[in-house]
Coordinates of C-alpha atoms in Angstrom, one line a residue:
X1 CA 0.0 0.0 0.0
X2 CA 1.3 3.2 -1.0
X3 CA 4.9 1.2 -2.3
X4 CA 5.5 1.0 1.5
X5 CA 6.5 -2.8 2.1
X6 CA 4.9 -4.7 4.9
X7 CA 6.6 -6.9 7.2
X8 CA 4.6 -9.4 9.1
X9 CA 5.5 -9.4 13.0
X10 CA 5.1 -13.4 13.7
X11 CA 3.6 -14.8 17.5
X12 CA 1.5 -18.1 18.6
X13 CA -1.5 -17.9 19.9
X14 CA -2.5 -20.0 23.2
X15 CA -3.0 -23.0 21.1
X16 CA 0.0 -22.9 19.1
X17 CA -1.7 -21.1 15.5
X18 CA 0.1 -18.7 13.9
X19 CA -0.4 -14.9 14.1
X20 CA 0.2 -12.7 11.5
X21 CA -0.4 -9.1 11.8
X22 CA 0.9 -6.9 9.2
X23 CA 2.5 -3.5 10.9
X24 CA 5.9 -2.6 9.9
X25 CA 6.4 0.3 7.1
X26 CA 2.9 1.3 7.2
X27 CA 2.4 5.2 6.5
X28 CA 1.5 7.3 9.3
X29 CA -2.0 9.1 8.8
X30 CA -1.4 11.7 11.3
X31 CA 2.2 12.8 9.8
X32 CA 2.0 11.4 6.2
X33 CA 4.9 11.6 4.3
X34 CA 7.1 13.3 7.2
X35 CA 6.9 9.3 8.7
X36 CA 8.9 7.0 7.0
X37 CA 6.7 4.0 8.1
X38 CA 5.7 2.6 11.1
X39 CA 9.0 1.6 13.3
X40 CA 8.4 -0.3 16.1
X41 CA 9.7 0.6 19.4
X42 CA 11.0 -2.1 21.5
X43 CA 8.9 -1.8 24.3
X44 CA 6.3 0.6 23.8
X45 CA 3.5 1.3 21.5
X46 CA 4.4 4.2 20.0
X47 CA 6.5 4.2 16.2
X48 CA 10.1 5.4 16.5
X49 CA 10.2 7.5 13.4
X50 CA 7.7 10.0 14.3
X51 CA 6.3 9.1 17.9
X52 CA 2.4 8.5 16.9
X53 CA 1.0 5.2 18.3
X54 CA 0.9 2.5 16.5
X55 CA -3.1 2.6 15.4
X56 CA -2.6 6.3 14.3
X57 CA -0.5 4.0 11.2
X58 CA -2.2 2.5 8.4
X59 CA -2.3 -0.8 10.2
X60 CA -3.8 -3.7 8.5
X61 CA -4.5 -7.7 9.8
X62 CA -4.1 -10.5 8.2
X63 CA -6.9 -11.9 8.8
X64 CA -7.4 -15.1 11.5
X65 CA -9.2 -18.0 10.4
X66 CA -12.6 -16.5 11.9
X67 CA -13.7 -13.6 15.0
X68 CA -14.2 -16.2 17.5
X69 CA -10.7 -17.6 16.8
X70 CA -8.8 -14.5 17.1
X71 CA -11.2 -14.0 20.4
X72 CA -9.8 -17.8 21.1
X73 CA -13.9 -18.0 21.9
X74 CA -15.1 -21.9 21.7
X75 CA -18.0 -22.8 19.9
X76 CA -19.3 -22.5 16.4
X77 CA -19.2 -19.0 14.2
X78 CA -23.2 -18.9 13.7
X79 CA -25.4 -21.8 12.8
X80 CA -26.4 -19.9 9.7
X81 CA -22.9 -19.4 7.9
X82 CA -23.1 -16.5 5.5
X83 CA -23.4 -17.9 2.1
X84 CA -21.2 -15.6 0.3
X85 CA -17.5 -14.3 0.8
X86 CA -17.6 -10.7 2.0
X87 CA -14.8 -9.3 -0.2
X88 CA -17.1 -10.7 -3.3
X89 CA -19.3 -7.9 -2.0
X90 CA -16.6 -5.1 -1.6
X91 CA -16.6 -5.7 1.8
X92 CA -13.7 -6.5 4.2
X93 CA -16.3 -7.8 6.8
X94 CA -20.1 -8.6 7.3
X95 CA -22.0 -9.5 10.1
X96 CA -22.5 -13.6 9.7
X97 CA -25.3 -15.3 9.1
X98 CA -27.8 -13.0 6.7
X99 CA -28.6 -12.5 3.5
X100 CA -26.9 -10.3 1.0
X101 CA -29.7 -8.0 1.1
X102 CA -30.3 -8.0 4.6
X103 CA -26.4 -7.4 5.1
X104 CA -27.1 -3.8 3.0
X105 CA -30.3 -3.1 5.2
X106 CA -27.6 -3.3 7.8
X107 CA -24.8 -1.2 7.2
X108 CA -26.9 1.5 5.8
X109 CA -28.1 1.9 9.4
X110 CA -24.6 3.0 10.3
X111 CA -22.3 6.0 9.6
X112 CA -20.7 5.8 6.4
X113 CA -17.0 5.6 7.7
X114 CA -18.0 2.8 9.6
X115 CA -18.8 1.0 6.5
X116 CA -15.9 -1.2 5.7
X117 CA -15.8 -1.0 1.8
X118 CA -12.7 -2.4 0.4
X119 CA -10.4 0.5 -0.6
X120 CA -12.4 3.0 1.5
X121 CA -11.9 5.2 4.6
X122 CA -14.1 2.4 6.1
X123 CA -11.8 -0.6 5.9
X124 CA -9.1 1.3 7.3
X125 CA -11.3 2.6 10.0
X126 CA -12.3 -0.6 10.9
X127 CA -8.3 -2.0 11.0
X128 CA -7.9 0.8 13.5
X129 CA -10.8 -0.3 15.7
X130 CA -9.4 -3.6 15.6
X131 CA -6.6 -2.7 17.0
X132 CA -7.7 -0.5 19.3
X133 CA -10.8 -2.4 20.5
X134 CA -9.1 -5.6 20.6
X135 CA -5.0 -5.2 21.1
X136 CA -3.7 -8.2 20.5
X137 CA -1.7 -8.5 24.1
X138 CA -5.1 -8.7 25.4
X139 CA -5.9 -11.8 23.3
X140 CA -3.1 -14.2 23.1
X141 CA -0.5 -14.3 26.0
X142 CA 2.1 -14.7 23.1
X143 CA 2.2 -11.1 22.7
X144 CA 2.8 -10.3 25.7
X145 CA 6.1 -9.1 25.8
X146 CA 6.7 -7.7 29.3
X147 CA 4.6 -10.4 31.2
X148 CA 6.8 -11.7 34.1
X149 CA 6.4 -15.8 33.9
X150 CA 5.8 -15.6 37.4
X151 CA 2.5 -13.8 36.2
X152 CA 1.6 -15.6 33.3
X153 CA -1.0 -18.0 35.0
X154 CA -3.1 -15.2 36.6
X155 CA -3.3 -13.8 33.1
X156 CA -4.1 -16.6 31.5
X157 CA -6.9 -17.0 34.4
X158 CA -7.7 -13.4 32.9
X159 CA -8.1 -14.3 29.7
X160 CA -10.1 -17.5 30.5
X161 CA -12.4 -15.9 33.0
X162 CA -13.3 -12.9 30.5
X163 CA -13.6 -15.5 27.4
X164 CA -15.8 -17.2 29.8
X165 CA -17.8 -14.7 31.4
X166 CA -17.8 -11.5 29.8
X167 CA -16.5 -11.8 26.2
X168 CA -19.2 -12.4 23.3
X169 CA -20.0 -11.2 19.5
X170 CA -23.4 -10.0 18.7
X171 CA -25.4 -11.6 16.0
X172 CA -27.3 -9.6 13.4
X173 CA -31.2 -10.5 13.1
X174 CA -34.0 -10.0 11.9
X175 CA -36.7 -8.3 14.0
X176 CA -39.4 -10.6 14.6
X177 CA -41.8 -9.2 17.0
X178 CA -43.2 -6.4 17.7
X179 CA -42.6 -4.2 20.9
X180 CA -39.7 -5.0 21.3
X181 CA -37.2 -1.9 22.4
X182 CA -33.5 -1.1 22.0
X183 CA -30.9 -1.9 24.9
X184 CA -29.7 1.0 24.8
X185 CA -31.6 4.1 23.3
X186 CA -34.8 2.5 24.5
X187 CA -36.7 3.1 21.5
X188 CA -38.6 1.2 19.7
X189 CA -37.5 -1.9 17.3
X190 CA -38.9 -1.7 13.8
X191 CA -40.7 -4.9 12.8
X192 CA -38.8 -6.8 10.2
X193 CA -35.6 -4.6 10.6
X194 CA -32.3 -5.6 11.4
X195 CA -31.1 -5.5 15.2
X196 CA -27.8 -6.5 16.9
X197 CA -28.5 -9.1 19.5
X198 CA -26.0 -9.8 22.4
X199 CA -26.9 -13.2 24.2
X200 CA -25.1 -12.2 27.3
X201 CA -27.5 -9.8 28.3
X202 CA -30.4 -10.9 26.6
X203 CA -30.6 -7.6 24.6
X204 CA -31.5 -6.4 21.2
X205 CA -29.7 -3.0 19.8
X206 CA -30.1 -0.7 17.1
X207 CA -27.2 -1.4 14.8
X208 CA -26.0 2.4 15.6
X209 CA -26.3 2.1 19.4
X210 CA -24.3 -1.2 19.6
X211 CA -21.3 0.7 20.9
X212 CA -18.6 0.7 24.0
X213 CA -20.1 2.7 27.4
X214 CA -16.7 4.0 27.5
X215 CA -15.3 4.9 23.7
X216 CA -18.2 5.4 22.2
X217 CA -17.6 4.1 19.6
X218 CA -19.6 1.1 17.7
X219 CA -18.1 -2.4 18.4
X220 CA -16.0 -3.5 16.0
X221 CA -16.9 -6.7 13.8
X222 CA -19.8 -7.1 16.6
X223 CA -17.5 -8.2 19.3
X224 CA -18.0 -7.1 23.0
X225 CA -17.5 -7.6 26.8
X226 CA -20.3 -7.1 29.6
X227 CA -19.1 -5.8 32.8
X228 CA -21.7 -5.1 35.2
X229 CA -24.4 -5.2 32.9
X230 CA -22.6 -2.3 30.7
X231 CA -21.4 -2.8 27.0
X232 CA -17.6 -2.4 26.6
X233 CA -15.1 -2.7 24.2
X234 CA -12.2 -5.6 24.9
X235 CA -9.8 -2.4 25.7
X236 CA -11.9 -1.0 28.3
X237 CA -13.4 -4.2 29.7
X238 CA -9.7 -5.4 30.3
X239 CA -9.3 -1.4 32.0
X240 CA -12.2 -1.7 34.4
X241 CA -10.5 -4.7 36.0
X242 CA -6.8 -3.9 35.3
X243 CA -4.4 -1.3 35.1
X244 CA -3.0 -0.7 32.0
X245 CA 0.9 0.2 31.5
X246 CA 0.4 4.2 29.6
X247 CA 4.0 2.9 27.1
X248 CA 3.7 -0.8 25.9
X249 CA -0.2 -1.2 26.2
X250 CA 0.1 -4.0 28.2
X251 CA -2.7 -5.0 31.0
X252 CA -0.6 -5.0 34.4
X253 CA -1.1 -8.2 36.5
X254 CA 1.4 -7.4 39.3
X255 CA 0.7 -6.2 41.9
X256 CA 3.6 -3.6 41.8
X257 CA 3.8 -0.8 39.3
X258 CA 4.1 2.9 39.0
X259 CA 1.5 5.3 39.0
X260 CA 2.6 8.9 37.5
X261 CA 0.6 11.9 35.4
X262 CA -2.9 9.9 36.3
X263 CA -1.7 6.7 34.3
X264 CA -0.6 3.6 35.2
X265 CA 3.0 2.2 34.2
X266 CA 4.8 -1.0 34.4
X267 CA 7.7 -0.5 37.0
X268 CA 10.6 -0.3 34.2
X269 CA 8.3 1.6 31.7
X270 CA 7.9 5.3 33.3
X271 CA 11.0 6.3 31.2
X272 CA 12.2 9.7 29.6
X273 CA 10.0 10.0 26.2
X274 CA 13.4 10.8 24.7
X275 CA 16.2 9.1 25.7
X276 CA 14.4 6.1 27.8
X277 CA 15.9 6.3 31.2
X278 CA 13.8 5.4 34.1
X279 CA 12.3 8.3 35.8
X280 CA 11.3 6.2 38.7
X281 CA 12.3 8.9 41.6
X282 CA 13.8 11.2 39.1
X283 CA 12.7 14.5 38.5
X284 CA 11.1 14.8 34.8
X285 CA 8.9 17.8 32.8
X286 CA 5.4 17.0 31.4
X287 CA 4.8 18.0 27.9
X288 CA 2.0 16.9 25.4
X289 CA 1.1 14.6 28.1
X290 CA 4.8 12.6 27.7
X291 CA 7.3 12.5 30.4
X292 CA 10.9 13.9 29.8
X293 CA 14.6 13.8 32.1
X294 CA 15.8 17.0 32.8
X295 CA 18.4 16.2 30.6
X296 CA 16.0 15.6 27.3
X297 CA 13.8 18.0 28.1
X298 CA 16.5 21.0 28.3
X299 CA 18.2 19.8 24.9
X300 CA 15.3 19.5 22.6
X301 CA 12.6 22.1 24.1
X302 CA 14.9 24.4 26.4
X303 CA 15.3 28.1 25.0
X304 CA 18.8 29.2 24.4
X305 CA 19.1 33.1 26.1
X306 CA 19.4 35.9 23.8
X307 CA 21.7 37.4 25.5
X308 CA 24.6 35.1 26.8
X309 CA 23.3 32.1 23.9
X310 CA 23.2 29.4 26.9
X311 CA 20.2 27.2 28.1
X312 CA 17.5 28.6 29.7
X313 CA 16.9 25.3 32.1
X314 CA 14.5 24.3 33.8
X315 CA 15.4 25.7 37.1
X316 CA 15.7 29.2 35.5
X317 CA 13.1 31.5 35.2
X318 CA 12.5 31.9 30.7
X319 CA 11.6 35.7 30.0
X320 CA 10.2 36.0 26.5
X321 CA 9.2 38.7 24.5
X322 CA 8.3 38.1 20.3
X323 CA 9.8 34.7 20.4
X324 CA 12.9 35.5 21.9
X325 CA 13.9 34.4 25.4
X326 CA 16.1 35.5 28.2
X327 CA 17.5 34.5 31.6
X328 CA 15.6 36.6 34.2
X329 CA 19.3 38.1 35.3
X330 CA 20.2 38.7 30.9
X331 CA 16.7 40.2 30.6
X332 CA 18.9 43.8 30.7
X333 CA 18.9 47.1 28.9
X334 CA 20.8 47.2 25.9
X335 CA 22.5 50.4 26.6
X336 CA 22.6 51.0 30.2
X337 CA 22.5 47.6 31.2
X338 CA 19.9 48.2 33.8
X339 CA 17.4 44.7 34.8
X340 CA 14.1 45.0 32.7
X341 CA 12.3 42.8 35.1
X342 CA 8.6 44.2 36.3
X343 CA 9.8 47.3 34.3
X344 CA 8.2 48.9 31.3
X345 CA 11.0 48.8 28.0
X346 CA 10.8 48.9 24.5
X347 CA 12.6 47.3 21.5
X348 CA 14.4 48.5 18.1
X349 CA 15.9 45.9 15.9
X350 CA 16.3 42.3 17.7
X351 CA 17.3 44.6 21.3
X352 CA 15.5 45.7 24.2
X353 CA 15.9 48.9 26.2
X354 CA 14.7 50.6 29.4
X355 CA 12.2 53.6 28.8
X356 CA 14.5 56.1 29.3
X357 CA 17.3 55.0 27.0
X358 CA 14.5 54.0 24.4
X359 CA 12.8 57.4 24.6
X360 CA 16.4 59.0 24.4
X361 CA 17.5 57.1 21.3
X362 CA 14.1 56.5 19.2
X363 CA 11.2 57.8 20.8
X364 CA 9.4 60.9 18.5
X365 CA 9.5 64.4 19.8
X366 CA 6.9 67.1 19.8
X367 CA 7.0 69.4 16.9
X368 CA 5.7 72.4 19.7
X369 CA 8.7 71.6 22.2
X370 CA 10.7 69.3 20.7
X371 CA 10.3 66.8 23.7
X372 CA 9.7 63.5 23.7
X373 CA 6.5 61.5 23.7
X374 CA 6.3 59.1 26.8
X375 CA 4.7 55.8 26.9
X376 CA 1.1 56.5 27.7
X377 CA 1.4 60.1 26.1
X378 CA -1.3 61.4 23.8
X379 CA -0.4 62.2 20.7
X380 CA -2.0 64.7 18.6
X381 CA -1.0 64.1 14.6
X382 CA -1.6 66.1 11.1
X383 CA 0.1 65.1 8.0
X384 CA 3.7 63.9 9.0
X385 CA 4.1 66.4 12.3
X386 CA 2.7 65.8 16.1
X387 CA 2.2 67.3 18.8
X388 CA 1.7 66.5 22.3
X389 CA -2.0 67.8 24.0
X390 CA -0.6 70.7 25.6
X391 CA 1.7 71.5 22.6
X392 CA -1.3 71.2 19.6
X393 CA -2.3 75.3 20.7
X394 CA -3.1 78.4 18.3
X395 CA 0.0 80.2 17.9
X396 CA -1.5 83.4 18.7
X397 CA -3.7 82.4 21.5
X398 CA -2.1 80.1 22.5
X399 CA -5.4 77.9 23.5
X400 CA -5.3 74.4 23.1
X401 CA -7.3 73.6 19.6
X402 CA -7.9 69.9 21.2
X403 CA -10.7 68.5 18.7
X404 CA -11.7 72.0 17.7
X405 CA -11.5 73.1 13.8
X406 CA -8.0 74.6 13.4
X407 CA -6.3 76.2 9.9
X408 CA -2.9 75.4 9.1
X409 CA -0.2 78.0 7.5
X410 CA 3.1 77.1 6.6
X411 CA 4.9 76.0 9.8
X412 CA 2.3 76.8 12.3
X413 CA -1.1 76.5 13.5
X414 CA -4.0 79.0 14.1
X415 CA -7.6 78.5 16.1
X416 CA -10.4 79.5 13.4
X417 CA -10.9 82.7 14.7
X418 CA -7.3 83.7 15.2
X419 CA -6.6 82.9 12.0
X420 CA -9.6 85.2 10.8
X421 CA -8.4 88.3 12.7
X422 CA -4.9 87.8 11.4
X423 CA -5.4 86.6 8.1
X424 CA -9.0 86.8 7.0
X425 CA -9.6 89.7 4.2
X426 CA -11.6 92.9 5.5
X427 CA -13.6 95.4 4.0
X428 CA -11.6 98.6 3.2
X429 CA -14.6 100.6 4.3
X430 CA -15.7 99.0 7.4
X431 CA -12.8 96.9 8.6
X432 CA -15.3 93.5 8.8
X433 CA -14.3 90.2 7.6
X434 CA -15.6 89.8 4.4
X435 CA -17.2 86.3 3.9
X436 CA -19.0 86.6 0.6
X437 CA -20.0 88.5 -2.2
X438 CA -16.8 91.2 -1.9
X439 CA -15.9 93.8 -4.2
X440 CA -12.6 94.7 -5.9
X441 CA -11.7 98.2 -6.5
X442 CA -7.8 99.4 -7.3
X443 CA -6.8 96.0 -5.6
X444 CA -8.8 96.7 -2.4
X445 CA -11.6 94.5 -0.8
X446 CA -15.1 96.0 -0.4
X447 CA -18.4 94.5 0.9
X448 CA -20.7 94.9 -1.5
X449 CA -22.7 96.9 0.8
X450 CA -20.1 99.1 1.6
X451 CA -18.8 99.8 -1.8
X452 CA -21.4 102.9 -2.3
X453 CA -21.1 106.3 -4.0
X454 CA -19.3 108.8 -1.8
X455 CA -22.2 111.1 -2.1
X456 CA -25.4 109.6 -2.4
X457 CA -24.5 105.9 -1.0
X458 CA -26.1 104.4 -3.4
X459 CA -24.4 100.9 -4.0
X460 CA -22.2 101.0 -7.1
X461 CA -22.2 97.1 -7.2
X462 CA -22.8 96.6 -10.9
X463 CA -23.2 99.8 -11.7
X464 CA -21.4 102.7 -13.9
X465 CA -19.3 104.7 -11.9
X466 CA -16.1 107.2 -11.7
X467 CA -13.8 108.2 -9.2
X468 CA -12.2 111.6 -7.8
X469 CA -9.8 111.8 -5.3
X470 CA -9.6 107.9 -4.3
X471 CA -13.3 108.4 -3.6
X472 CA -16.2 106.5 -5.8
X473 CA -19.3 108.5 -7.0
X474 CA -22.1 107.5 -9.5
X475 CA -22.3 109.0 -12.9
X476 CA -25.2 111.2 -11.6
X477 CA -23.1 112.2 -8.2
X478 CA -20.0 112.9 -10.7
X479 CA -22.1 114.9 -13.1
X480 CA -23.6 117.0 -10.4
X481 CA -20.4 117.7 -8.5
X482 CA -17.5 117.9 -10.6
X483 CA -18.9 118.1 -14.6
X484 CA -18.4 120.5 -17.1
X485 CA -22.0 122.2 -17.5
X486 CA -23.2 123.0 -20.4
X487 CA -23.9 126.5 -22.0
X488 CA -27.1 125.1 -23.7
X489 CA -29.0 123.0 -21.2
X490 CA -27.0 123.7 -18.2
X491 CA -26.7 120.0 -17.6
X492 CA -23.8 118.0 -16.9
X493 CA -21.3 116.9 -19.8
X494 CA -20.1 113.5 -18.1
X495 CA -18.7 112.1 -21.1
X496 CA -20.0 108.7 -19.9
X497 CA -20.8 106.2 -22.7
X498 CA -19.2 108.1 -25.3
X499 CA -20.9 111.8 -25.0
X500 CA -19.4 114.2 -27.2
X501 CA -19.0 117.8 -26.1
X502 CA -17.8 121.1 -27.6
X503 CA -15.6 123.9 -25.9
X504 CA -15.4 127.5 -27.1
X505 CA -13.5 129.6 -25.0
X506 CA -14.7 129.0 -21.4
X507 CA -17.8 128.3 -22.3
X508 CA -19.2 124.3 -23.0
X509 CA -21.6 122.3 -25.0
X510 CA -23.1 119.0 -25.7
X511 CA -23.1 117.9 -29.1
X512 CA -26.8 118.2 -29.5
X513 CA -26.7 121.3 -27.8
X514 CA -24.4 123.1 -30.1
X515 CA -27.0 124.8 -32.4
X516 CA -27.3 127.9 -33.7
X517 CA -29.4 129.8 -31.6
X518 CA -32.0 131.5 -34.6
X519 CA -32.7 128.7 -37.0
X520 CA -31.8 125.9 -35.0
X521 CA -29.6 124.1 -36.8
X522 CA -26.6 122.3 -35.9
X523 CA -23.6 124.1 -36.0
X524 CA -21.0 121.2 -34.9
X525 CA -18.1 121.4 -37.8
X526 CA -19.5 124.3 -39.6
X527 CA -18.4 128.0 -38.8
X528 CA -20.6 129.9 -36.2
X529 CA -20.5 133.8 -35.2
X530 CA -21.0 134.7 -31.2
X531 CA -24.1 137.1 -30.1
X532 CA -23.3 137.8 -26.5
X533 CA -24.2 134.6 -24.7
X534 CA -25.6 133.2 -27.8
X535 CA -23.9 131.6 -30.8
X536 CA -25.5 131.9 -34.6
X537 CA -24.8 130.3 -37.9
X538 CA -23.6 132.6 -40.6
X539 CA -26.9 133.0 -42.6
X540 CA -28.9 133.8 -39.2
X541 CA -25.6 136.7 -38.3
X542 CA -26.3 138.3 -42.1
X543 CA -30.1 138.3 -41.6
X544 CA -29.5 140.0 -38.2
X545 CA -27.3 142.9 -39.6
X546 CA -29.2 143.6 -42.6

């Protein structure tokens, strides 16, 4: 299986029959390829390539010649032989003694992995029960490899007495009557199903509740032990009357052995996990529930010290920190040397270091006053600069902005309304902040509001308007206080939107208004003559001095 050879371990049973049981080289299904095949050790039950117990390999039986024979139970199989090989079926085992049809009514009452299907998870299931269930030192004294001879009859009388008494294999029937209810579940027994019966308490069982009080786990190939009218497994039938050594597997029948770590151990078996040296009076370290010397234990699990690279033993106290280990008197400050123990430190690439001297050498400092921050220390932090509490303040009033709205400027840091009086833009007019809706005029803010004609205060938002003196007006203020008037209308000549005007001497007229004053006409390019106050074309001057 798997190009793992097999080598059968030979023994005798009681009557002198071979036993085969196949063993050696079989894969490990707890480590897998990491286990180079089961390796027996010489006294215990565990493999020596990678420590799991033997049923955790891929163990496999050659089978004996029937169940009651590798019991070594007298009598007869059944009376009604099953008429078929199993394997013909796909099966490594069936119950004995029904039909082929009634043996599939059968196993589809149980779970699946309990199925024993040739080339399934099943059969090799059911190769681990077996040897679980039923070790074979229970079974035939030739397997017993640490039974003192002086001991051999009262295990014999063991094995006799249980064959006699309390060891049995169910029988698979049919259901016959009705009423009838399971031994164990106490429900009831379907009519013309298939129940387990076990003669030796005179009890019919589901096929899912035949199982060991102790294990839980469904007898395998049917065969069981009744002690004190309980179900058990051979295993912990045997356990309930004997101790059991916790290395080789072996019942105990002296009446001298050790008990250590709630287990029971042959005298010469509570040895060093390791190195196997008796720790019968020795001091030893418990881990994953196996024993270790002092010896063993330091050398394969023992942390070296990171700082003078010995053993951490047992009898030292192992201070760790990120997987790294110390001595309790190493556990120092890398740069003052100081003891670390009970004492708050820090660490910077693979070392550790007091507070002080890691505060000194790598701690952050305080962009307000360049200080450190302490363990513990809030920290307050915008963009790539911090500041402690105290130190995160307005620059000009120096309040603490804590988890108020602040506005950053180059290097330092104003409160909102700080930053407003120093920086905010204000109205030329009225010195307020303006907010919204301001008003440019030669590069100087305005409100709206307050940008207004210097006479009338009308707004000149939007509107045409002029200047005099750094001073605003409308065109009508303008007009009114500072325009040519002219000679005609005596209206303002503003010159807004283009108005032409015409000057004669000191005296000023608008375009339209330059007209000569008998026939009306417009005199603008052409020649006039002056008549006191008036002006008149040359036709109208003739007419008047003729």
């Amino acid at each position: 299986m798997n190009g793992v050879q097999r080598m059968p371990i030979d023994a005798f049973d009681v009557n002198g029959v071979l036993i085969t049981d196949v063993e050696v080289g079989q894969p490990c299904l707890q480590c897998g390829e990491t286990c180079s095949g089961f390796s027996p050790h010489t006294w215990r039950k565990n493999c020596t390539s990678c420590k799991c117990p033997r049923e955790a390999h891929d163990v496999c039986h050659e089978e004996w010649v029937s169940v009651r024979s590798r019991l070594g139970l007298k009598g007869e199989e059944s009376s009604s032989p099953v008429g078929f090989d199993p394997r013909s079926k796909g099966l490594a085992w069936a119950p004995p003694g029904l039909p082929a049809h009634k043996i599939e009514e059968y196993f589809s009452m149980l779970p699946e992995i309990s199925v024993p299907r040739l080339g399934t998870p099943g059969e090799r299931y059911r190769d681990r029960q077996l040897a679980i269930q039923l070790p074979k030192q229970d079974l035939a004294r030739a397997y017993c490899r640490h039974l003192n001879p002086k001991h051999a009859s009262s295990a014999d009388d063991f094995m006799a007495a249980r064959n006699e008494i309390a060891l049995d294999i169910g029988n698979v029937q049919e259901v016959l009557e009705r009423d009838l209810y399971c031994g164990a579940c106490h429900a009831p027994l379907k009519y013309g199903s298939v129940a387990v019966s076990a003669s030796k308490l005179d009890l019919l069982y589901h096929p899912a509740c035949f199982r060991c009080t102790e294990c839980k786990e469904l007898l395998v190939d049917l065969a069981y032990c009744v002690h004190d009218d309980t179900l058990f497994c051979e295993r912990h039938y045997a356990e309930q009357l004997k101790p059991r050594c916790a290395a080789c597997d072996e019942l105990i029948f002296s009446g001298e052995y050790t008990k250590a770590m709630n287990k029971d151990w042959h005298s010469g078996h509570f040895c060093c996990w390791q190195c196997d040296e008796s720790l019968t009076g020795q001091r030893y370290v418990l881990r994953e529930e196996h024993p270790y010397c002092i010896k063993c234990y330091e050398s394969v699990f023992a942390n070296g010290c990171e700082e003078c690279n010995k053993i951490i033993g047992i009898d030292s106290k192992d201070l760790s920190y990120k997987d790294k280990h110390w001595h309790e008197a190493c556990f120092l400050c890398n740069r003052c040397r100081v003891s670390l123990v009970d004492k708050q430190f820090g660490s910077k690439v693979d070392k550790i270091y007091c507070g002080n001297c890691y505060d000194a050498q790598f701690a952050s400092r305080c962009d307000g006053c360049g200080e450190i921050f302490r363990a513990g220390t809030k920290k307050m932090e915008y963009k790539t600069r911090q500041w402690h509490e105290k130190c995160f303040c307005c620059v000009v009033c120096k309040n603490p902005i804590g988890t108020k709205s602040f506005i950053p400027r180059e290097q330092e840091i104003y409160c909102a309304g700080c930053y407003e009086d120093k920086f905010a833009t204000r109205c030329v007019k009225c010195n307020k902040i303006i907010t919204s809706g301001g008003v440019t005029y030669k590069n100087e803010p305005w409100h709206r509001d307050c940008f207004t004609c210097s006479n009338c205060n009308n707004s000149l938002a939007g509107q045409r308007f002029t200047s005099r003196d750094d001073k605003p007006y409308c065109a009508d203020c303008f007009g009114e206080l500072f325009a040519k008037r002219c000679t005609a209308c005596s209206k303002p000549i503003t010159g807004i939107g283009g108005t032409r005007f015409i000057s004669f001497e000191d005296r000023h007229w608008h375009n339209d208004c330059f007209i000569c004053a008998g026939c009306k006409t417009s005199l603008v390019g052409r020649g006039f003559i002056t008549d006191n106050e008036d002006i008149i074309c040359p036709e109208c001057a003739k007419m008047k001095l003729m």
